[in-house]
PDB file of C-alpha atoms and ligand atoms in Angstrom:
ATOM      1  CA  UNK A   1     -25.432   9.653   8.817  1.00 83.00           C
ATOM      2  CA  UNK A   2     -21.848   8.354  10.781  1.00 91.00           C
ATOM      3  CA  UNK A   3     -19.157   8.576   8.206  1.00 98.00           C
ATOM      4  CA  UNK A   4     -17.400   5.083   8.076  1.00 98.00           C
ATOM      5  CA  UNK A   5     -14.038   5.948   9.351  1.00 98.00           C
ATOM      6  CA  UNK A   6     -15.309   8.392  12.330  1.00 98.00           C
ATOM      7  CA  UNK A   7     -12.782   8.882  14.602  1.00 97.00           C
ATOM      8  CA  UNK A   8     -10.028   6.882  13.232  1.00 98.00           C
ATOM      9  CA  UNK A   9      -6.592   7.436  12.224  1.00 98.00           C
ATOM     10  CA  UNK A  10      -4.822   6.847   9.162  1.00 99.00           C
ATOM     11  CA  UNK A  11      -1.327   6.593   8.047  1.00 99.00           C
ATOM     12  CA  UNK A  12      -0.957   6.188   3.812  1.00 99.00           C
ATOM     13  CA  UNK A  13       2.340   5.544   2.058  1.00 99.00           C
ATOM     14  CA  UNK A  14       2.736   6.702  -1.771  1.00 98.00           C
ATOM     15  CA  UNK A  15       0.163   9.337  -0.855  1.00 99.00           C
ATOM     16  CA  UNK A  16       1.757  11.720  -3.680  1.00 98.00           C
ATOM     17  CA  UNK A  17       0.768   9.954  -6.379  1.00 98.00           C
ATOM     18  CA  UNK A  18      -1.935   6.960  -8.026  1.00 98.00           C
ATOM     19  CA  UNK A  19      -3.185   4.615  -5.794  1.00 98.00           C
ATOM     20  CA  UNK A  20      -2.018   6.206  -2.454  1.00 99.00           C
ATOM     21  CA  UNK A  21      -3.600   9.963  -3.115  1.00 99.00           C
ATOM     22  CA  UNK A  22      -6.816   8.614  -3.846  1.00 99.00           C
ATOM     23  CA  UNK A  23      -6.794   6.385  -0.430  1.00 99.00           C
ATOM     24  CA  UNK A  24      -5.927   8.765   1.536  1.00 99.00           C
ATOM     25  CA  UNK A  25      -8.520  11.387   0.062  1.00 98.00           C
ATOM     26  CA  UNK A  26     -11.145   8.849   0.468  1.00 98.00           C
ATOM     27  CA  UNK A  27     -10.106   7.773   3.793  1.00 99.00           C
ATOM     28  CA  UNK A  28     -10.326  11.619   4.773  1.00 98.00           C
ATOM     29  CA  UNK A  29     -13.971  12.142   3.206  1.00 98.00           C
ATOM     30  CA  UNK A  30     -15.133   9.269   5.294  1.00 98.00           C
ATOM     31  CA  UNK A  31     -14.205  11.024   8.461  1.00 98.00           C
ATOM     32  CA  UNK A  32     -10.285   9.860   9.076  1.00 98.00           C
ATOM     33  CA  UNK A  33      -7.667  12.095   9.898  1.00 98.00           C
ATOM     34  CA  UNK A  34      -4.486  10.587   7.228  1.00 99.00           C
ATOM     35  CA  UNK A  35      -1.043  11.336   7.904  1.00 99.00           C
ATOM     36  CA  UNK A  36       0.298  11.140   4.335  1.00 99.00           C
ATOM     37  CA  UNK A  37       3.780   9.901   3.795  1.00 99.00           C
ATOM     38  CA  UNK A  38       5.785   9.975   0.281  1.00 99.00           C
ATOM     39  CA  UNK A  39       9.158  10.419  -0.320  1.00 98.00           C
ATOM     40  CA  UNK A  40       8.251  13.199  -2.650  1.00 98.00           C
ATOM     41  CA  UNK A  41       8.041  16.157  -0.506  1.00 98.00           C
ATOM     42  CA  UNK A  42       6.066  18.267  -3.670  1.00 98.00           C
ATOM     43  CA  UNK A  43       3.317  15.671  -4.779  1.00 98.00           C
ATOM     44  CA  UNK A  44       2.535  14.772  -0.834  1.00 98.00           C
ATOM     45  CA  UNK A  45       1.724  18.357   0.168  1.00 98.00           C
ATOM     46  CA  UNK A  46      -0.208  18.092  -2.793  1.00 98.00           C
ATOM     47  CA  UNK A  47      -2.398  15.473  -1.556  1.00 98.00           C
ATOM     48  CA  UNK A  48      -2.076  17.000   2.123  1.00 98.00           C
ATOM     49  CA  UNK A  49      -3.864  20.661   0.611  1.00 98.00           C
ATOM     50  CA  UNK A  50      -6.407  18.523  -1.721  1.00 98.00           C
ATOM     51  CA  UNK A  51      -8.035  16.687   1.466  1.00 98.00           C
ATOM     52  CA  UNK A  52      -7.260  20.136   3.661  1.00 98.00           C
ATOM     53  CA  UNK A  53      -9.247  22.199   0.589  1.00 98.00           C
ATOM     54  CA  UNK A  54     -12.298  19.613   1.069  1.00 97.00           C
ATOM     55  CA  UNK A  55     -12.663  20.623   4.909  1.00 98.00           C
ATOM     56  CA  UNK A  56     -10.995  17.311   5.958  1.00 98.00           C
ATOM     57  CA  UNK A  57      -8.283  16.606   8.586  1.00 98.00           C
ATOM     58  CA  UNK A  58      -4.382  15.627   7.187  1.00 98.00           C
ATOM     59  CA  UNK A  59      -0.778  16.170   8.063  1.00 98.00           C
ATOM     60  CA  UNK A  60       2.115  15.195   5.757  1.00 98.00           C
ATOM     61  CA  UNK A  61       5.097  13.568   6.923  1.00 98.00           C
ATOM     62  CA  UNK A  62       8.465  12.873   4.353  1.00 98.00           C
ATOM     63  CA  UNK A  63       9.163   9.260   4.408  1.00 98.00           C
ATOM     64  CA  UNK A  64      11.176   7.429   2.314  1.00 98.00           C
ATOM     65  CA  UNK A  65      10.459   3.900   2.666  1.00 98.00           C
ATOM     66  CA  UNK A  66      14.041   2.442   2.299  1.00 98.00           C
ATOM     67  CA  UNK A  67      14.734   4.229   5.487  1.00 98.00           C
ATOM     68  CA  UNK A  68      14.286   2.535   9.056  1.00 98.00           C
ATOM     69  CA  UNK A  69      14.340   5.687  10.401  1.00 98.00           C
ATOM     70  CA  UNK A  70      11.966   7.451   8.676  1.00 98.00           C
ATOM     71  CA  UNK A  71       9.561   4.202   8.721  1.00 99.00           C
ATOM     72  CA  UNK A  72       9.871   4.204  12.528  1.00 98.00           C
ATOM     73  CA  UNK A  73       9.292   8.645  12.615  1.00 98.00           C
ATOM     74  CA  UNK A  74       6.326   8.023  10.519  1.00 99.00           C
ATOM     75  CA  UNK A  75       4.342   5.565  12.985  1.00 98.00           C
ATOM     76  CA  UNK A  76       5.050   7.916  15.675  1.00 98.00           C
ATOM     77  CA  UNK A  77       4.636  10.699  14.003  1.00 98.00           C
ATOM     78  CA  UNK A  78       0.904   9.694  13.327  1.00 98.00           C
ATOM     79  CA  UNK A  79       0.847   8.855  17.256  1.00 98.00           C
ATOM     80  CA  UNK A  80       1.932  12.416  17.999  1.00 98.00           C
ATOM     81  CA  UNK A  81      -0.202  14.206  15.473  1.00 98.00           C
ATOM     82  CA  UNK A  82      -3.396  12.895  16.155  1.00 98.00           C
ATOM     83  CA  UNK A  83      -3.004  10.437  19.432  1.00 98.00           C
ATOM     84  CA  UNK A  84      -3.420   6.982  17.783  1.00 98.00           C
ATOM     85  CA  UNK A  85      -2.954   4.693  15.016  1.00 98.00           C
ATOM     86  CA  UNK A  86      -5.719   3.160  13.449  1.00 98.00           C
ATOM     87  CA  UNK A  87      -4.916   1.948   9.713  1.00 99.00           C
ATOM     88  CA  UNK A  88      -1.721   1.442   7.934  1.00 99.00           C
ATOM     89  CA  UNK A  89      -1.735   1.393   4.296  1.00 99.00           C
ATOM     90  CA  UNK A  90       1.359   0.507   3.190  1.00 99.00           C
ATOM     91  CA  UNK A  91       0.454   1.476  -0.437  1.00 98.00           C
ATOM     92  CA  UNK A  92       4.222   2.884  -1.711  1.00 98.00           C
ATOM     93  CA  UNK A  93       5.746   0.882  -4.335  1.00 98.00           C
ATOM     94  CA  UNK A  94       8.289   0.865  -7.329  1.00 98.00           C
ATOM     95  CA  UNK A  95       8.070  -1.615 -10.506  1.00 98.00           C
ATOM     96  CA  UNK A  96      11.830  -3.237 -11.644  1.00 98.00           C
ATOM     97  CA  UNK A  97      11.308  -2.569 -15.385  1.00 98.00           C
ATOM     98  CA  UNK A  98       9.914  -6.807 -16.381  1.00 98.00           C
ATOM     99  CA  UNK A  99      13.484  -7.286 -15.759  1.00 98.00           C
ATOM    100  CA  UNK A 100      14.162 -11.649 -15.371  1.00 98.00           C
ATOM    101  CA  UNK A 101      16.082 -13.480 -13.225  1.00 98.00           C
ATOM    102  CA  UNK A 102      19.522 -13.115 -15.899  1.00 98.00           C
ATOM    103  CA  UNK A 103      18.728  -9.527 -16.138  1.00 98.00           C
ATOM    104  CA  UNK A 104      18.410  -8.325 -12.307  1.00 98.00           C
ATOM    105  CA  UNK A 105      21.320  -6.824 -10.883  1.00 98.00           C
ATOM    106  CA  UNK A 106      22.081  -6.629  -6.960  1.00 98.00           C
ATOM    107  CA  UNK A 107      21.105  -3.362  -7.175  1.00 98.00           C
ATOM    108  CA  UNK A 108      17.573  -3.614  -8.828  1.00 98.00           C
ATOM    109  CA  UNK A 109      16.872  -6.559  -6.634  1.00 98.00           C
ATOM    110  CA  UNK A 110      17.519  -5.090  -3.091  1.00 98.00           C
ATOM    111  CA  UNK A 111      16.086  -1.514  -3.983  1.00 98.00           C
ATOM    112  CA  UNK A 112      12.821  -2.993  -5.122  1.00 98.00           C
ATOM    113  CA  UNK A 113      12.910  -5.172  -2.218  1.00 99.00           C
ATOM    114  CA  UNK A 114      13.761  -2.331   0.013  1.00 99.00           C
ATOM    115  CA  UNK A 115      10.845  -0.227  -1.186  1.00 99.00           C
ATOM    116  CA  UNK A 116       7.998  -3.178  -1.549  1.00 99.00           C
ATOM    117  CA  UNK A 117       9.089  -5.423   1.137  1.00 99.00           C
ATOM    118  CA  UNK A 118      11.165  -4.365   3.841  1.00 99.00           C
ATOM    119  CA  UNK A 119      10.062  -0.881   4.316  1.00 99.00           C
ATOM    120  CA  UNK A 120       6.534  -2.439   4.666  1.00 99.00           C
ATOM    121  CA  UNK A 121       7.397  -5.183   6.945  1.00 99.00           C
ATOM    122  CA  UNK A 122       9.250  -2.486   9.124  1.00 99.00           C
ATOM    123  CA  UNK A 123       6.362  -0.432   9.169  1.00 99.00           C
ATOM    124  CA  UNK A 124       3.603  -3.005  10.133  1.00 98.00           C
ATOM    125  CA  UNK A 125       6.654  -4.119  12.962  1.00 98.00           C
ATOM    126  CA  UNK A 126       6.412  -0.536  14.266  1.00 98.00           C
ATOM    127  CA  UNK A 127       2.600  -0.187  13.876  1.00 98.00           C
ATOM    128  CA  UNK A 128       1.422  -3.480  15.776  1.00 98.00           C
ATOM    129  CA  UNK A 129       3.484  -2.379  19.114  1.00 98.00           C
ATOM    130  CA  UNK A 130       1.208   0.636  19.087  1.00 98.00           C
ATOM    131  CA  UNK A 131      -2.082  -1.133  17.610  1.00 98.00           C
ATOM    132  CA  UNK A 132      -1.597  -4.345  19.778  1.00 97.00           C
ATOM    133  CA  UNK A 133      -2.262  -2.060  22.781  1.00 95.00           C
ATOM    134  CA  UNK A 134      -4.900  -0.258  22.022  1.00 97.00           C
ATOM    135  CA  UNK A 135      -8.954  -1.202  23.059  1.00 96.00           C
ATOM    136  CA  UNK A 136      -9.925  -1.349  19.612  1.00 96.00           C
ATOM    137  CA  UNK A 137      -6.546  -2.648  18.030  1.00 98.00           C
ATOM    138  CA  UNK A 138      -6.086  -1.659  14.331  1.00 98.00           C
ATOM    139  CA  UNK A 139      -6.434  -2.846  11.055  1.00 98.00           C
ATOM    140  CA  UNK A 140      -2.821  -3.128   8.302  1.00 98.00           C
ATOM    141  CA  UNK A 141      -3.491  -3.236   4.578  1.00 99.00           C
ATOM    142  CA  UNK A 142      -0.985  -3.951   2.335  1.00 99.00           C
ATOM    143  CA  UNK A 143      -1.115  -2.990  -1.767  1.00 98.00           C
ATOM    144  CA  UNK A 144       0.277  -5.832  -2.728  1.00 98.00           C
ATOM    145  CA  UNK A 145      -0.548  -6.547  -6.950  1.00 98.00           C
ATOM    146  CA  UNK A 146      -1.906  -9.451  -8.842  1.00 98.00           C
ATOM    147  CA  UNK A 147       2.177 -10.273  -9.278  1.00 98.00           C
ATOM    148  CA  UNK A 148       1.867 -11.092  -5.892  1.00 98.00           C
ATOM    149  CA  UNK A 149      -0.114 -14.062  -6.890  1.00 98.00           C
ATOM    150  CA  UNK A 150       1.127 -14.799 -10.288  1.00 98.00           C
ATOM    151  CA  UNK A 151       4.894 -15.503 -11.811  1.00 97.00           C
ATOM    152  CA  UNK A 152       4.211 -13.310 -15.036  1.00 96.00           C
ATOM    153  CA  UNK A 153       2.703  -9.612 -13.868  1.00 96.00           C
ATOM    154  CA  UNK A 154       5.806  -8.294 -13.384  1.00 97.00           C
ATOM    155  CA  UNK A 155       9.783  -9.087 -13.177  1.00 98.00           C
ATOM    156  CA  UNK A 156      11.799 -11.229 -10.571  1.00 98.00           C
ATOM    157  CA  UNK A 157      12.391  -8.601  -7.727  1.00 98.00           C
ATOM    158  CA  UNK A 158       8.465  -7.215  -7.987  1.00 98.00           C
ATOM    159  CA  UNK A 159       7.127 -10.226  -8.264  1.00 98.00           C
ATOM    160  CA  UNK A 160       8.784 -12.011  -5.357  1.00 98.00           C
ATOM    161  CA  UNK A 161       8.253  -8.635  -3.646  1.00 99.00           C
ATOM    162  CA  UNK A 162       4.876  -8.902  -3.548  1.00 99.00           C
ATOM    163  CA  UNK A 163       4.692 -12.274  -3.301  1.00 98.00           C
ATOM    164  CA  UNK A 164       6.662 -11.650   0.085  1.00 99.00           C
ATOM    165  CA  UNK A 165       4.183  -9.013   0.946  1.00 99.00           C
ATOM    166  CA  UNK A 166       0.989 -11.112   0.762  1.00 99.00           C
ATOM    167  CA  UNK A 167       3.473 -14.045   3.600  1.00 98.00           C
ATOM    168  CA  UNK A 168       3.719 -11.692   6.135  1.00 98.00           C
ATOM    169  CA  UNK A 169       0.060  -9.638   5.450  1.00 98.00           C
ATOM    170  CA  UNK A 170      -1.254 -13.386   5.731  1.00 98.00           C
ATOM    171  CA  UNK A 171       1.474 -14.225   8.681  1.00 98.00           C
ATOM    172  CA  UNK A 172       0.345 -11.114  10.702  1.00 98.00           C
ATOM    173  CA  UNK A 173      -3.359 -12.170  10.621  1.00 98.00           C
ATOM    174  CA  UNK A 174      -2.656 -15.451  11.188  1.00 97.00           C
ATOM    175  CA  UNK A 175      -1.042 -14.293  14.518  1.00 98.00           C
ATOM    176  CA  UNK A 176      -2.339 -10.461  15.811  1.00 97.00           C
ATOM    177  CA  UNK A 177      -5.662 -11.322  13.956  1.00 93.00           C
ATOM    178  CA  UNK A 178      -6.373 -14.951  15.521  1.00 88.00           C
ATOM    179  CA  UNK A 179      -4.593 -14.275  18.629  1.00 91.00           C
ATOM    180  CA  UNK A 180      -5.210 -10.159  18.936  1.00 92.00           C
ATOM    181  CA  UNK A 181      -7.363  -7.350  17.624  1.00 96.00           C
ATOM    182  CA  UNK A 182      -5.355  -6.613  14.684  1.00 98.00           C
ATOM    183  CA  UNK A 183      -6.529  -7.389  11.354  1.00 98.00           C
ATOM    184  CA  UNK A 184      -4.064  -7.935   8.251  1.00 98.00           C
ATOM    185  CA  UNK A 185      -5.424  -8.249   4.713  1.00 98.00           C
ATOM    186  CA  UNK A 186      -3.933  -7.416   0.967  1.00 99.00           C
ATOM    187  CA  UNK A 187      -5.112  -5.587  -1.963  1.00 99.00           C
ATOM    188  CA  UNK A 188      -3.975  -7.149  -5.154  1.00 98.00           C
ATOM    189  CA  UNK A 189      -4.740  -4.838  -7.811  1.00 98.00           C
ATOM    190  CA  UNK A 190      -4.288  -5.379 -11.532  1.00 98.00           C
ATOM    191  CA  UNK A 191      -3.712  -2.809 -14.075  1.00 97.00           C
ATOM    192  CA  UNK A 192      -4.722   0.398 -12.567  1.00 98.00           C
ATOM    193  CA  UNK A 193      -3.843   4.129 -13.994  1.00 98.00           C
ATOM    194  CA  UNK A 194      -1.253   5.987 -12.414  1.00 98.00           C
ATOM    195  CA  UNK A 195       1.818   7.742 -12.548  1.00 97.00           C
ATOM    196  CA  UNK A 196       4.481   3.819 -11.821  1.00 97.00           C
ATOM    197  CA  UNK A 197       4.000   3.279 -16.099  1.00 94.00           C
ATOM    198  CA  UNK A 198       6.538   6.270 -16.112  1.00 96.00           C
ATOM    199  CA  UNK A 199       9.393   4.372 -14.490  1.00 97.00           C
ATOM    200  CA  UNK A 200       9.159   1.415 -17.285  1.00 95.00           C
ATOM    201  CA  UNK A 201      12.072   3.370 -19.365  1.00 97.00           C
ATOM    202  CA  UNK A 202      14.050  -0.076 -20.395  1.00 97.00           C
ATOM    203  CA  UNK A 203      11.831  -3.476 -20.319  1.00 97.00           C
ATOM    204  CA  UNK A 204      12.775  -6.668 -20.743  1.00 98.00           C
ATOM    205  CA  UNK A 205      12.342  -8.100 -23.634  1.00 98.00           C
ATOM    206  CA  UNK A 206      12.074 -11.424 -22.595  1.00 98.00           C
ATOM    207  CA  UNK A 207      10.045 -10.601 -19.103  1.00 97.00           C
ATOM    208  CA  UNK A 208       7.854  -8.436 -21.262  1.00 97.00           C
ATOM    209  CA  UNK A 209       6.651 -11.050 -23.363  1.00 97.00           C
ATOM    210  CA  UNK A 210       5.857 -13.394 -20.658  1.00 97.00           C
ATOM    211  CA  UNK A 211       3.367 -10.419 -19.120  1.00 96.00           C
ATOM    212  CA  UNK A 212       2.045  -9.883 -22.682  1.00 96.00           C
ATOM    213  CA  UNK A 213       1.545 -13.834 -22.381  1.00 96.00           C
ATOM    214  CA  UNK A 214      -0.566 -13.378 -19.207  1.00 94.00           C
ATOM    215  CA  UNK A 215      -2.883 -11.253 -21.262  1.00 94.00           C
ATOM    216  CA  UNK A 216      -2.012  -7.871 -20.114  1.00 93.00           C
ATOM    217  CA  UNK A 217      -2.248  -6.031 -23.092  1.00 92.00           C
ATOM    218  CA  UNK A 218      -5.902  -6.678 -23.353  1.00 94.00           C
ATOM    219  CA  UNK A 219      -6.968  -6.827 -19.379  1.00 95.00           C
ATOM    220  CA  UNK A 220      -9.065  -3.794 -18.092  1.00 95.00           C
ATOM    221  CA  UNK A 221      -7.757  -1.035 -16.794  1.00 97.00           C
ATOM    222  CA  UNK A 222      -8.688   0.472 -13.377  1.00 98.00           C
ATOM    223  CA  UNK A 223      -8.749   3.763 -11.752  1.00 98.00           C
ATOM    224  CA  UNK A 224      -7.340   4.362  -8.719  1.00 98.00           C
ATOM    225  CA  UNK A 225     -10.662   5.175  -6.990  1.00 98.00           C
ATOM    226  CA  UNK A 226     -11.631   1.643  -7.851  1.00 98.00           C
ATOM    227  CA  UNK A 227      -9.009   0.510  -5.259  1.00 98.00           C
ATOM    228  CA  UNK A 228      -9.560   3.247  -3.083  1.00 99.00           C
ATOM    229  CA  UNK A 229     -12.895   2.082  -2.381  1.00 98.00           C
ATOM    230  CA  UNK A 230     -11.607  -1.300  -2.015  1.00 98.00           C
ATOM    231  CA  UNK A 231      -9.397  -0.084   0.425  1.00 99.00           C
ATOM    232  CA  UNK A 232     -12.342   1.694   2.573  1.00 98.00           C
ATOM    233  CA  UNK A 233     -14.335  -1.270   3.319  1.00 98.00           C
ATOM    234  CA  UNK A 234     -10.606  -3.124   4.589  1.00 98.00           C
ATOM    235  CA  UNK A 235     -10.159  -0.346   6.890  1.00 98.00           C
ATOM    236  CA  UNK A 236     -13.700  -0.095   8.021  1.00 98.00           C
ATOM    237  CA  UNK A 237     -15.448  -2.100  10.467  1.00 97.00           C
ATOM    238  CA  UNK A 238     -17.861  -3.243   7.655  1.00 97.00           C
ATOM    239  CA  UNK A 239     -14.734  -5.859   6.844  1.00 98.00           C
ATOM    240  CA  UNK A 240     -14.740  -6.772  10.264  1.00 97.00           C
ATOM    241  CA  UNK A 241     -14.476 -10.585   9.974  1.00 97.00           C
ATOM    242  CA  UNK A 242     -11.987 -10.174   6.804  1.00 98.00           C
ATOM    243  CA  UNK A 243      -8.675 -11.187   7.845  1.00 98.00           C
ATOM    244  CA  UNK A 244      -5.846 -12.422   5.980  1.00 98.00           C
ATOM    245  CA  UNK A 245      -7.654 -12.031   2.913  1.00 98.00           C
ATOM    246  CA  UNK A 246      -6.165 -11.279  -0.634  1.00 98.00           C
ATOM    247  CA  UNK A 247      -8.549  -8.971  -2.213  1.00 98.00           C
ATOM    248  CA  UNK A 248      -8.294  -9.404  -6.165  1.00 98.00           C
ATOM    249  CA  UNK A 249      -9.291  -5.794  -7.523  1.00 98.00           C
ATOM    250  CA  UNK A 250      -8.447  -6.641 -11.975  1.00 98.00           C
ATOM    251  CA  UNK A 251     -11.616  -5.827 -13.454  1.00 97.00           C
ATOM    252  CA  UNK A 252     -11.088  -9.967 -14.158  1.00 97.00           C
ATOM    253  CA  UNK A 253      -7.971 -10.084 -15.885  1.00 97.00           C
ATOM    254  CA  UNK A 254      -7.109 -13.436 -14.270  1.00 97.00           C
ATOM    255  CA  UNK A 255     -10.169 -14.714 -14.107  1.00 94.00           C
ATOM    256  CA  UNK A 256      -9.946 -15.701 -17.560  1.00 86.00           C
TER     257      UNK A 256
HETATM  258  N1  NAD B 301      -0.221   1.040 -11.439  1.00 85.09           N
HETATM  259  C1  NAD B 301      -0.681  -0.472 -11.184  1.00 85.09           C
HETATM  260  O1  NAD B 301      -0.665  -1.196 -12.689  1.00 85.09           O
HETATM  261  C2  NAD B 301      -0.283  -1.102  -9.772  1.00 85.09           C
HETATM  262  C3  NAD B 301      -0.938  -2.491  -9.842  1.00 85.09           C
HETATM  263  C4  NAD B 301      -0.400  -3.299  -9.399  1.00 85.09           C
HETATM  264  C5  NAD B 301       0.105  -2.949  -8.012  1.00 85.09           C
HETATM  265  N2  NAD B 301       0.257  -1.722  -7.801  1.00 85.09           N
HETATM  266  C6  NAD B 301       1.409  -1.157  -6.496  1.00 85.09           C
HETATM  267  O2  NAD B 301       0.329  -0.549  -6.072  1.00 85.09           O
HETATM  268  C7  NAD B 301       1.130   0.630  -5.377  1.00 85.09           C
HETATM  269  C8  NAD B 301       1.079   1.962  -5.203  1.00 85.09           C
HETATM  270  O3  NAD B 301       1.121   2.655  -6.719  1.00 85.09           O
HETATM  271  P1  NAD B 301       0.670   3.563  -7.976  1.00 85.09           P
HETATM  272  O4  NAD B 301       0.658   2.697  -9.527  1.00 85.09           O
HETATM  273  O5  NAD B 301      -0.065   4.220  -7.524  1.00 85.09           O
HETATM  274  O6  NAD B 301       2.226   4.179  -8.239  1.00 85.09           O
HETATM  275  P2  NAD B 301       2.425   5.810  -8.568  1.00 85.09           P
HETATM  276  O7  NAD B 301       4.007   5.885  -8.933  1.00 85.09           O
HETATM  277  O8  NAD B 301       1.408   6.452  -9.075  1.00 85.09           O
HETATM  278  O9  NAD B 301       2.269   6.101  -7.000  1.00 85.09           O
HETATM  279  C9  NAD B 301       3.776   5.803  -5.675  1.00 85.09           C
HETATM  280  C10 NAD B 301       3.905   6.615  -4.761  1.00 85.09           C
HETATM  281  O10 NAD B 301       4.933   5.762  -4.295  1.00 85.09           O
HETATM  282  C11 NAD B 301       5.611   7.152  -3.904  1.00 85.09           C
HETATM  283  N3  NAD B 301       7.081   5.981  -3.331  1.00 85.09           N
HETATM  284  C12 NAD B 301       7.977   5.045  -4.207  1.00 85.09           C
HETATM  285  N4  NAD B 301       9.026   4.876  -3.576  1.00 85.09           N
HETATM  286  C13 NAD B 301       9.326   5.562  -2.407  1.00 85.09           C
HETATM  287  C14 NAD B 301       9.845   4.859  -1.333  1.00 85.09           C
HETATM  288  N5  NAD B 301      10.909   5.010  -1.250  1.00 85.09           N
HETATM  289  N6  NAD B 301       8.983   5.519  -0.096  1.00 85.09           N
HETATM  290  C15 NAD B 301       8.476   6.664  -0.165  1.00 85.09           C
HETATM  291  N7  NAD B 301       7.055   6.491  -0.580  1.00 85.09           N
HETATM  292  C16 NAD B 301       7.737   6.292  -2.064  1.00 85.09           C
HETATM  293  C17 NAD B 301       6.169   7.577  -4.737  1.00 85.09           C
HETATM  294  O11 NAD B 301       6.763   8.802  -5.021  1.00 85.09           O
HETATM  295  C18 NAD B 301       4.577   8.137  -5.163  1.00 85.09           C
HETATM  296  O12 NAD B 301       3.790   8.707  -5.246  1.00 85.09           O
HETATM  297  C19 NAD B 301       2.516   0.068  -5.811  1.00 85.09           C
HETATM  298  O13 NAD B 301       2.873  -0.569  -4.122  1.00 85.09           O
HETATM  299  C20 NAD B 301       2.425  -0.652  -6.912  1.00 85.09           C
HETATM  300  O14 NAD B 301       3.261  -1.380  -6.543  1.00 85.09           O
HETATM  301  C21 NAD B 301       0.180  -0.891  -8.852  1.00 85.09           C
END
């Protein structure tokens, strides 16, 4: 049977851990050549090695999404190594210890916005310049969050960054999707068992209270592979008429 991403070239950011790792492995298993990117070289290369040990194809590039030169090089590397770029998954992201507007410093704000919004925006810009001239266009998938749709699933900076990422996604869909051949969709995961929780070293009490009030403690917990399956659908031609959507994958947390 033909693989779902046969002959496709993909970039996945934040590929060294959690959902980015699962997405990279799933894409490669479905026939994509995957350029895996992360700021952490050790875990990044573990992902690459795992893909290659499955007899699939991957290259890696150390990329800090807060560095515009790195972002540019990452997009160019896909074209240099594999000849084109069909799929960009902006997945790398960081949390903000649930800090409220009052307790969010300018440093924290700038850091979270740089990783979660500005870097992905720049990657989209660079990818679109490549994709728009390709006969088959391309697909952009931005890993946002339920925090991109509601007010109390992260701190102020995280919430703003993910709302912004959904806005960029919808803008690309409305322009390059409607009047071109580049589709853009976002995923809004609920709680997923990854390493991101280890960054919650100093949770803000008020921010934490608001999140608890949203039912977070009783929300179902997902696995990275469950999000990878959503990404796989959005990356493949099976979703050819899906453009500008935000796919919630939260086990029903926000349905209640
Ligand atoms: N885990 C959850 O519950 C959850 C829920 C909703 C959304 N998300 C989003 O999913 C995405 C993936 O998160 P995860 O849960 O798999 O986390 P994770 O911490 O397991 O993995 C994130 C990866 O991103 C990398 N990264 C961080 N900053 C980077 C930078 N500046 N440049 C390049 N790489 C960088 C890290 O090194 C890490 O390998 C994030 O955007 C996160 O906001 C997570």
